[in-house]
């Protein structure tokens, strides 16, 4: 069974209809922006996902114990794998910063694997 997990960050009070449309059908949707404290979300089809806003605040030992780390802060979308852990920044869905794209992310959980993708939103500003 396939499950799609939405990831959004740095909305800064602007929840665009395009972001909602891009995340339609995702369950759950994880917001990695300005969260008061880091939190680990378990029970997403057996995957352990660590959520925090600023990647530099991640305890490296915690990253070794999870399947994915979702973070924000930089407004720069990024997908990479380090030591078997998926590191995923969905970018920023809020007000445009510099010339960075307006994006959200989607992760697909299927057959015991997580796959991430960046979805660029078509917005004017």
PDB file of C-alpha atoms in Angstrom:
ATOM      1  CA  UNK A   1       0.000   0.000   0.000  1.00  0.00           C
ATOM      2  CA  UNK A   2       1.298   3.428  -0.925  1.00  0.00           C
ATOM      3  CA  UNK A   3       1.000   6.440   1.358  1.00  0.00           C
ATOM      4  CA  UNK A   4       1.829  10.040   0.477  1.00  0.00           C
ATOM      5  CA  UNK A   5       3.129  12.346   3.189  1.00  0.00           C
ATOM      6  CA  UNK A   6       3.062  16.089   2.641  1.00  0.00           C
ATOM      7  CA  UNK A   7       5.826  18.394   3.847  1.00  0.00           C
ATOM      8  CA  UNK A   8       5.587  22.166   4.074  1.00  0.00           C
ATOM      9  CA  UNK A   9       7.733  24.791   5.756  1.00  0.00           C
ATOM     10  CA  UNK A  10       8.310  28.495   6.240  1.00  0.00           C
ATOM     11  CA  UNK A  11       4.791  29.654   5.430  1.00  0.00           C
ATOM     12  CA  UNK A  12       5.259  32.751   7.612  1.00  0.00           C
ATOM     13  CA  UNK A  13       1.504  33.309   7.870  1.00  0.00           C
ATOM     14  CA  UNK A  14       0.817  32.798   4.147  1.00  0.00           C
ATOM     15  CA  UNK A  15      -0.977  29.561   3.311  1.00  0.00           C
ATOM     16  CA  UNK A  16      -1.289  29.672  -0.465  1.00  0.00           C
ATOM     17  CA  UNK A  17      -4.144  27.839  -2.210  1.00  0.00           C
ATOM     18  CA  UNK A  18      -1.514  26.387  -4.580  1.00  0.00           C
ATOM     19  CA  UNK A  19       0.232  24.758  -1.589  1.00  0.00           C
ATOM     20  CA  UNK A  20      -3.032  23.233  -0.408  1.00  0.00           C
ATOM     21  CA  UNK A  21      -3.709  21.923  -3.912  1.00  0.00           C
ATOM     22  CA  UNK A  22      -0.208  20.420  -4.197  1.00  0.00           C
ATOM     23  CA  UNK A  23      -0.674  18.625  -0.863  1.00  0.00           C
ATOM     24  CA  UNK A  24      -4.210  17.396  -1.567  1.00  0.00           C
ATOM     25  CA  UNK A  25      -4.492  13.712  -0.724  1.00  0.00           C
ATOM     26  CA  UNK A  26      -1.441  13.700   1.535  1.00  0.00           C
ATOM     27  CA  UNK A  27      -1.935  12.098   4.938  1.00  0.00           C
ATOM     28  CA  UNK A  28      -0.348  13.293   7.137  1.00  0.00           C
ATOM     29  CA  UNK A  29       0.964  16.743   6.279  1.00  0.00           C
ATOM     30  CA  UNK A  30       4.043  17.707   8.312  1.00  0.00           C
ATOM     31  CA  UNK A  31       4.885  21.380   8.843  1.00  0.00           C
ATOM     32  CA  UNK A  32       8.601  21.987   9.524  1.00  0.00           C
ATOM     33  CA  UNK A  33       8.403  25.707  10.075  1.00  0.00           C
ATOM     34  CA  UNK A  34       8.946  27.571  13.340  1.00  0.00           C
ATOM     35  CA  UNK A  35       7.987  24.645  15.574  1.00  0.00           C
ATOM     36  CA  UNK A  36       8.565  25.357  19.273  1.00  0.00           C
ATOM     37  CA  UNK A  37      10.599  22.211  19.862  1.00  0.00           C
ATOM     38  CA  UNK A  38      11.811  19.294  17.735  1.00  0.00           C
ATOM     39  CA  UNK A  39       9.417  16.387  17.640  1.00  0.00           C
ATOM     40  CA  UNK A  40       9.620  12.871  16.328  1.00  0.00           C
ATOM     41  CA  UNK A  41       6.583  11.491  14.543  1.00  0.00           C
ATOM     42  CA  UNK A  42       6.248   7.738  14.756  1.00  0.00           C
ATOM     43  CA  UNK A  43       3.671   5.356  13.306  1.00  0.00           C
ATOM     44  CA  UNK A  44       3.763   6.591   9.710  1.00  0.00           C
ATOM     45  CA  UNK A  45       3.643   3.098   8.223  1.00  0.00           C
ATOM     46  CA  UNK A  46       6.476   2.108  10.567  1.00  0.00           C
ATOM     47  CA  UNK A  47       8.807   4.933   9.513  1.00  0.00           C
ATOM     48  CA  UNK A  48      10.455   7.152  12.098  1.00  0.00           C
ATOM     49  CA  UNK A  49      10.527  10.781  10.995  1.00  0.00           C
ATOM     50  CA  UNK A  50      12.291  13.518  12.954  1.00  0.00           C
ATOM     51  CA  UNK A  51      10.929  17.030  12.405  1.00  0.00           C
ATOM     52  CA  UNK A  52      12.729  20.244  13.303  1.00  0.00           C
ATOM     53  CA  UNK A  53      13.061  23.693  11.841  1.00  0.00           C
ATOM     54  CA  UNK A  54      16.824  24.342  11.875  1.00  0.00           C
ATOM     55  CA  UNK A  55      18.944  21.423  10.667  1.00  0.00           C
ATOM     56  CA  UNK A  56      22.037  22.663  12.533  1.00  0.00           C
ATOM     57  CA  UNK A  57      20.180  21.938  15.798  1.00  0.00           C
ATOM     58  CA  UNK A  58      19.837  18.231  14.983  1.00  0.00           C
ATOM     59  CA  UNK A  59      21.599  15.874  17.354  1.00  0.00           C
ATOM     60  CA  UNK A  60      23.663  13.660  14.995  1.00  0.00           C
ATOM     61  CA  UNK A  61      22.893  10.600  17.126  1.00  0.00           C
ATOM     62  CA  UNK A  62      19.164  11.220  16.676  1.00  0.00           C
ATOM     63  CA  UNK A  63      19.597  11.153  12.896  1.00  0.00           C
ATOM     64  CA  UNK A  64      21.069   7.659  13.126  1.00  0.00           C
ATOM     65  CA  UNK A  65      17.852   6.412  14.774  1.00  0.00           C
ATOM     66  CA  UNK A  66      15.326   7.657  12.211  1.00  0.00           C
ATOM     67  CA  UNK A  67      14.424   6.987   8.588  1.00  0.00           C
ATOM     68  CA  UNK A  68      13.983  10.627   7.597  1.00  0.00           C
ATOM     69  CA  UNK A  69      14.634  14.139   8.864  1.00  0.00           C
ATOM     70  CA  UNK A  70      12.287  16.886   7.687  1.00  0.00           C
ATOM     71  CA  UNK A  71      13.490  20.426   8.241  1.00  0.00           C
ATOM     72  CA  UNK A  72      13.042  23.979   6.960  1.00  0.00           C
ATOM     73  CA  UNK A  73      14.490  27.404   7.812  1.00  0.00           C
ATOM     74  CA  UNK A  74      16.746  27.940   4.783  1.00  0.00           C
ATOM     75  CA  UNK A  75      13.839  28.317   2.305  1.00  0.00           C
ATOM     76  CA  UNK A  76      15.952  26.157  -0.048  1.00  0.00           C
ATOM     77  CA  UNK A  77      14.411  22.845  -1.153  1.00  0.00           C
ATOM     78  CA  UNK A  78      16.782  19.928  -0.780  1.00  0.00           C
ATOM     79  CA  UNK A  79      16.714  16.136  -0.860  1.00  0.00           C
ATOM     80  CA  UNK A  80      19.718  14.075   0.139  1.00  0.00           C
ATOM     81  CA  UNK A  81      20.535  10.796   1.828  1.00  0.00           C
ATOM     82  CA  UNK A  82      23.275  10.488   4.445  1.00  0.00           C
ATOM     83  CA  UNK A  83      24.158   7.165   6.038  1.00  0.00           C
ATOM     84  CA  UNK A  84      20.811   5.708   4.994  1.00  0.00           C
ATOM     85  CA  UNK A  85      18.741   8.603   6.415  1.00  0.00           C
ATOM     86  CA  UNK A  86      16.682  10.794   4.085  1.00  0.00           C
ATOM     87  CA  UNK A  87      17.173  14.529   4.748  1.00  0.00           C
ATOM     88  CA  UNK A  88      14.314  16.525   3.259  1.00  0.00           C
ATOM     89  CA  UNK A  89      13.750  20.286   3.163  1.00  0.00           C
ATOM     90  CA  UNK A  90      10.507  21.078   1.313  1.00  0.00           C
ATOM     91  CA  UNK A  91      11.655  24.667   0.798  1.00  0.00           C
ATOM     92  CA  UNK A  92       9.347  27.617   1.443  1.00  0.00           C
ATOM     93  CA  UNK A  93       5.652  27.847   0.630  1.00  0.00           C
ATOM     94  CA  UNK A  94       5.316  31.343   2.099  1.00  0.00           C
ATOM     95  CA  UNK A  95       6.381  34.755   0.864  1.00  0.00           C
ATOM     96  CA  UNK A  96       9.111  34.659  -1.767  1.00  0.00           C
ATOM     97  CA  UNK A  97      12.604  35.203  -0.413  1.00  0.00           C
ATOM     98  CA  UNK A  98      15.225  36.467  -2.826  1.00  0.00           C
ATOM     99  CA  UNK A  99      14.855  34.463  -6.050  1.00  0.00           C
ATOM    100  CA  UNK A 100      14.200  31.107  -4.398  1.00  0.00           C
ATOM    101  CA  UNK A 101      11.337  28.970  -5.727  1.00  0.00           C
ATOM    102  CA  UNK A 102       8.054  28.602  -3.833  1.00  0.00           C
ATOM    103  CA  UNK A 103       7.803  24.900  -3.042  1.00  0.00           C
ATOM    104  CA  UNK A 104       6.280  22.131  -0.945  1.00  0.00           C
ATOM    105  CA  UNK A 105       7.346  18.516  -0.696  1.00  0.00           C
ATOM    106  CA  UNK A 106       5.797  15.088  -0.957  1.00  0.00           C
ATOM    107  CA  UNK A 107       7.180  11.833   0.371  1.00  0.00           C
ATOM    108  CA  UNK A 108       5.893   8.502  -0.815  1.00  0.00           C
ATOM    109  CA  UNK A 109       6.033   5.558   1.554  1.00  0.00           C
ATOM    110  CA  UNK A 110       5.805   2.307  -0.355  1.00  0.00           C
ATOM    111  CA  UNK A 111       7.285  -1.182  -0.035  1.00  0.00           C
ATOM    112  CA  UNK A 112       9.343  -0.174   3.004  1.00  0.00           C
ATOM    113  CA  UNK A 113      11.016   2.790   1.266  1.00  0.00           C
ATOM    114  CA  UNK A 114      10.612   6.553   1.440  1.00  0.00           C
ATOM    115  CA  UNK A 115      10.963   8.621  -1.713  1.00  0.00           C
ATOM    116  CA  UNK A 116      10.887  12.430  -1.660  1.00  0.00           C
ATOM    117  CA  UNK A 117      10.049  14.985  -4.321  1.00  0.00           C
ATOM    118  CA  UNK A 118       9.921  18.769  -4.488  1.00  0.00           C
ATOM    119  CA  UNK A 119       6.808  20.368  -5.995  1.00  0.00           C
ATOM    120  CA  UNK A 120       7.323  23.903  -7.304  1.00  0.00           C
ATOM    121  CA  UNK A 121       4.215  26.053  -7.001  1.00  0.00           C
ATOM    122  CA  UNK A 122       3.117  28.293  -9.850  1.00  0.00           C
ATOM    123  CA  UNK A 123       2.745  31.670  -8.132  1.00  0.00           C
ATOM    124  CA  UNK A 124       3.310  35.271  -9.157  1.00  0.00           C
ATOM    125  CA  UNK A 125       5.093  36.450  -5.972  1.00  0.00           C
TER     126      UNK A 125
END
